[in-house]
Amino acid sequence: MLLMKKYVVGAMLFTGVGVVSASISHPAPSPLIDIWSHGTSGNYCWSNYYIQTSNYGSQSAVRNIYGITLDATKNNYGWANSAANKSWYDVRIDAFWNYYRF
């Protein structure tokens, strides 16, 4: 079951250095319990996903506009954390989440 979802930009916080965009959501369908933290800060993008429901694992990924995975991880227990810096040729980087049964 592959349910990778692209992030939607959340609250915008303006700082003296640049723009930080971060969001926390719970994208898995009920009754699964999860937390997804994702966002951007300048050229940096992160995706941290944790599914708390037993027998489910967490996956996260960061990909560029061409679908090339810049960083990905999966974890049977605990957080799956991915992050990457955007290069000029990446154009845009997006955060993704997924869960799997084990």
Coordinates of N, CA and C in Angstrom, one line a residue:
M1 N 0.8 -1.2 0.0 CA 0.0 0.0 0.0 C 0.9 1.2 0.0
L2 N 0.9 2.0 -1.1 CA 1.7 3.2 -1.2 C 0.8 4.4 -1.2
L3 N 0.9 5.3 -0.2 CA 0.0 6.4 -0.1 C 0.8 7.7 0.1
M4 N 1.9 7.8 -0.6 CA 2.7 9.0 -0.5 C 1.9 10.3 -0.9
K5 N 2.0 11.3 -0.1 CA 1.2 12.5 -0.3 C 2.2 13.7 -0.3
K6 N 1.9 14.7 -1.2 CA 2.7 15.9 -1.2 C 2.2 16.8 -0.2
Y7 N 3.2 17.6 0.4 CA 2.8 18.6 1.4 C 2.0 19.8 0.9
V8 N 1.2 20.4 1.7 CA 0.6 21.6 1.4 C 1.2 22.6 2.4
V9 N 1.6 23.8 1.9 CA 2.3 24.7 2.7 C 1.3 25.3 3.7
G10 N 1.8 25.3 5.0 CA 1.0 25.7 6.1 C 1.2 27.2 6.5
A11 N 1.3 27.4 7.7 CA 1.5 28.8 8.2 C 2.8 29.4 7.8
M12 N 2.8 30.6 7.5 CA 4.0 31.3 7.0 C 4.5 32.2 8.2
L13 N 5.7 32.1 8.6 CA 6.4 32.9 9.6 C 7.5 33.7 9.0
F14 N 7.4 35.0 9.1 CA 8.5 35.8 8.5 C 9.5 36.2 9.6
T15 N 10.8 35.9 9.2 CA 11.9 36.2 10.1 C 12.8 37.2 9.4
G16 N 13.8 37.6 10.1 CA 14.8 38.5 9.5 C 15.7 37.8 8.4
V17 N 15.8 36.5 8.5 CA 16.7 35.7 7.6 C 16.0 35.3 6.4
G18 N 14.7 35.0 6.4 CA 14.0 34.5 5.3 C 12.6 34.0 5.7
V19 N 12.0 33.2 4.8 CA 10.6 32.7 5.1 C 10.7 31.3 5.6
V20 N 10.0 31.0 6.7 CA 9.9 29.6 7.2 C 8.5 29.2 7.0
S21 N 8.3 28.0 6.4 CA 6.9 27.5 6.3 C 6.9 26.1 6.9
A22 N 6.0 25.9 7.9 CA 5.9 24.7 8.6 C 4.5 24.3 8.9
S23 N 4.3 23.0 8.9 CA 2.9 22.5 9.2 C 2.9 21.2 9.9
I24 N 1.9 21.0 10.7 CA 1.8 19.7 11.4 C 0.4 19.2 11.1
S25 N 0.2 18.0 10.7 CA -1.1 17.4 10.3 C -1.1 15.9 10.7
H26 N -2.3 15.4 10.5 CA -2.6 14.0 10.8 C -3.3 13.4 9.6
P27 N -2.5 13.0 8.5 CA -3.1 12.7 7.3 C -3.6 11.2 7.1
A28 N -3.2 10.3 8.0 CA -3.7 8.9 7.8 C -5.2 8.8 8.2
P29 N -5.9 7.9 7.5 CA -7.3 7.8 7.8 C -7.6 7.2 9.2
S30 N -8.7 7.5 9.7 CA -9.1 6.9 11.0 C -9.3 5.4 10.9
P31 N -8.9 4.6 11.8 CA -8.5 4.8 13.2 C -7.0 4.9 13.4
L32 N -6.2 5.1 12.3 CA -4.8 5.2 12.4 C -4.4 6.5 13.1
I33 N -3.4 6.5 14.0 CA -3.0 7.7 14.7 C -1.6 8.0 14.2
D34 N -1.4 9.3 13.7 CA -0.2 9.7 13.2 C 0.1 11.2 13.4
I35 N 1.3 11.6 13.1 CA 1.7 13.0 13.2 C 2.7 13.2 12.0
W36 N 2.4 14.3 11.2 CA 3.3 14.6 10.1 C 3.7 16.1 10.3
S37 N 5.0 16.3 10.4 CA 5.6 17.6 10.5 C 6.4 17.8 9.2
H38 N 6.1 18.9 8.5 CA 6.9 19.1 7.2 C 6.9 20.6 7.0
G39 N 7.9 21.0 6.2 CA 8.0 22.4 5.9 C 9.3 22.8 5.1
T40 N 9.5 24.1 5.0 CA 10.6 24.6 4.3 C 11.2 25.8 5.1
S41 N 12.5 26.0 4.9 CA 13.1 27.2 5.4 C 14.2 27.6 4.4
G42 N 14.0 28.6 3.6 CA 14.9 28.9 2.6 C 15.0 27.8 1.6
N43 N 16.2 27.2 1.4 CA 16.4 26.1 0.4 C 16.3 24.8 1.1
Y44 N 15.9 24.7 2.4 CA 15.9 23.5 3.2 C 14.4 23.0 3.3
C45 N 14.2 21.7 3.1 CA 12.9 21.1 3.2 C 13.0 19.9 4.1
W46 N 12.0 19.6 4.9 CA 12.0 18.4 5.8 C 10.6 17.8 5.8
S47 N 10.6 16.5 6.1 CA 9.4 15.7 6.3 C 9.7 14.7 7.4
N48 N 8.9 14.8 8.5 CA 9.1 14.0 9.7 C 7.7 13.3 9.9
Y49 N 7.6 12.0 9.8 CA 6.4 11.3 9.9 C 6.5 10.2 11.0
Y50 N 5.4 10.1 11.8 CA 5.3 9.1 12.8 C 3.9 8.5 12.9
I51 N 3.8 7.2 12.7 CA 2.5 6.6 12.9 C 2.6 5.8 14.2
Q52 N 1.7 6.1 15.1 CA 1.7 5.5 16.4 C 0.9 4.2 16.5
T53 N 0.1 3.9 15.6 CA -0.7 2.7 15.6 C 0.2 1.4 15.5
S54 N -0.1 0.4 16.3 CA 0.7 -0.8 16.3 C 0.7 -1.5 15.0
N55 N 1.8 -2.2 14.7 CA 2.0 -2.9 13.5 C 2.1 -2.1 12.2
Y56 N 2.3 -0.8 12.3 CA 2.4 0.1 11.2 C 3.8 0.8 11.3
G57 N 4.4 1.0 10.2 CA 5.7 1.7 10.2 C 5.6 3.0 9.4
S58 N 6.5 3.9 9.7 CA 6.5 5.3 9.1 C 7.5 5.4 8.0
Q59 N 7.2 6.2 7.0 CA 8.1 6.5 5.9 C 8.0 8.0 5.6
S60 N 9.1 8.6 5.2 CA 9.1 10.0 4.8 C 10.1 10.1 3.7
A61 N 9.9 11.1 2.8 CA 10.8 11.4 1.7 C 10.7 12.9 1.3
V62 N 11.8 13.3 0.7 CA 11.9 14.7 0.1 C 12.3 14.5 -1.3
R63 N 11.6 15.0 -2.3 CA 11.9 14.8 -3.7 C 11.9 16.2 -4.4
N64 N 12.6 16.2 -5.5 CA 12.6 17.5 -6.3 C 11.4 17.5 -7.3
I65 N 11.3 18.5 -8.1 CA 10.2 18.7 -9.0 C 10.2 17.6 -10.1
Y66 N 11.3 16.9 -10.3 CA 11.4 15.8 -11.3 C 11.1 14.5 -10.7
G67 N 10.8 14.4 -9.5 CA 10.4 13.1 -8.8 C 11.6 12.4 -8.3
I68 N 12.8 13.0 -8.4 CA 14.0 12.3 -7.9 C 14.1 12.5 -6.4
T69 N 14.2 11.4 -5.7 CA 14.3 11.3 -4.2 C 15.6 11.9 -3.7
L70 N 15.6 13.0 -3.0 CA 16.8 13.5 -2.4 C 17.1 12.9 -1.1
D71 N 16.1 12.5 -0.3 CA 16.3 11.8 1.0 C 15.1 11.0 1.3
A72 N 15.2 9.9 1.8 CA 14.1 9.0 2.2 C 14.5 8.1 3.4
T73 N 13.5 7.8 4.2 CA 13.8 6.9 5.3 C 12.5 6.2 5.7
K74 N 12.7 5.0 6.4 CA 11.5 4.3 6.9 C 11.9 3.7 8.3
N75 N 10.9 3.6 9.1 CA 11.2 3.1 10.5 C 10.0 2.3 11.0
N76 N 10.2 1.1 11.4 CA 9.1 0.3 12.0 C 8.5 0.9 13.3
Y77 N 9.4 1.5 14.1 CA 9.0 2.1 15.3 C 9.6 3.5 15.4
G78 N 8.8 4.5 15.7 CA 9.3 5.9 15.9 C 9.2 6.7 14.6
W79 N 9.9 7.8 14.6 CA 9.9 8.8 13.6 C 10.7 8.4 12.4
A80 N 10.2 8.7 11.2 CA 11.0 8.6 9.9 C 11.3 10.1 9.6
N81 N 12.5 10.5 9.5 CA 12.9 11.9 9.3 C 13.7 12.0 8.0
S82 N 13.3 12.9 7.1 CA 14.0 13.1 5.9 C 14.1 14.6 5.7
A83 N 15.3 15.0 5.1 CA 15.5 16.4 4.9 C 16.5 16.6 3.7
A84 N 16.4 17.7 3.0 CA 17.4 18.0 1.9 C 17.5 19.5 1.7
N85 N 18.6 19.9 1.1 CA 18.8 21.3 0.6 C 18.5 21.3 -0.9
K86 N 17.8 22.3 -1.3 CA 17.4 22.5 -2.7 C 18.6 23.1 -3.5
S87 N 19.0 22.5 -4.6 CA 20.0 23.0 -5.5 C 19.2 23.8 -6.6
W88 N 19.9 24.6 -7.3 CA 19.3 25.4 -8.4 C 18.5 24.5 -9.4
Y89 N 19.1 23.4 -9.7 CA 18.5 22.5 -10.7 C 17.3 21.7 -10.2
D90 N 17.1 21.7 -8.9 CA 15.9 21.0 -8.3 C 14.6 21.7 -8.6
V91 N 14.7 23.0 -8.8 CA 13.6 23.9 -9.0 C 12.7 24.0 -7.8
R92 N 12.2 22.9 -7.3 CA 11.3 22.9 -6.1 C 11.5 21.5 -5.4
I93 N 11.4 21.5 -4.1 CA 11.5 20.2 -3.4 C 10.2 20.1 -2.5
D94 N 9.7 18.9 -2.5 CA 8.4 18.6 -1.8 C 8.6 17.5 -0.8
A95 N 7.8 17.6 0.3 CA 7.8 16.6 1.4 C 6.7 15.5 1.1
F96 N 7.0 14.3 1.5 CA 6.0 13.2 1.3 C 6.0 12.3 2.6
W97 N 4.9 11.6 2.8 CA 4.7 10.7 3.9 C 4.1 9.4 3.4
N98 N 4.3 8.4 4.2 CA 3.7 7.1 3.9 C 3.7 6.2 5.1
Y99 N 2.8 5.2 5.1 CA 2.8 4.2 6.2 C 2.7 2.8 5.6
Y100 N 3.1 1.8 6.3 CA 3.1 0.5 5.8 C 2.8 -0.5 7.0
R101 N 2.2 -1.6 6.7 CA 1.9 -2.6 7.7 C 3.1 -3.6 7.8
F102 N 3.5 -4.0 8.9 CA 4.5 -5.0 9.1 C 4.1 -6.1 10.1

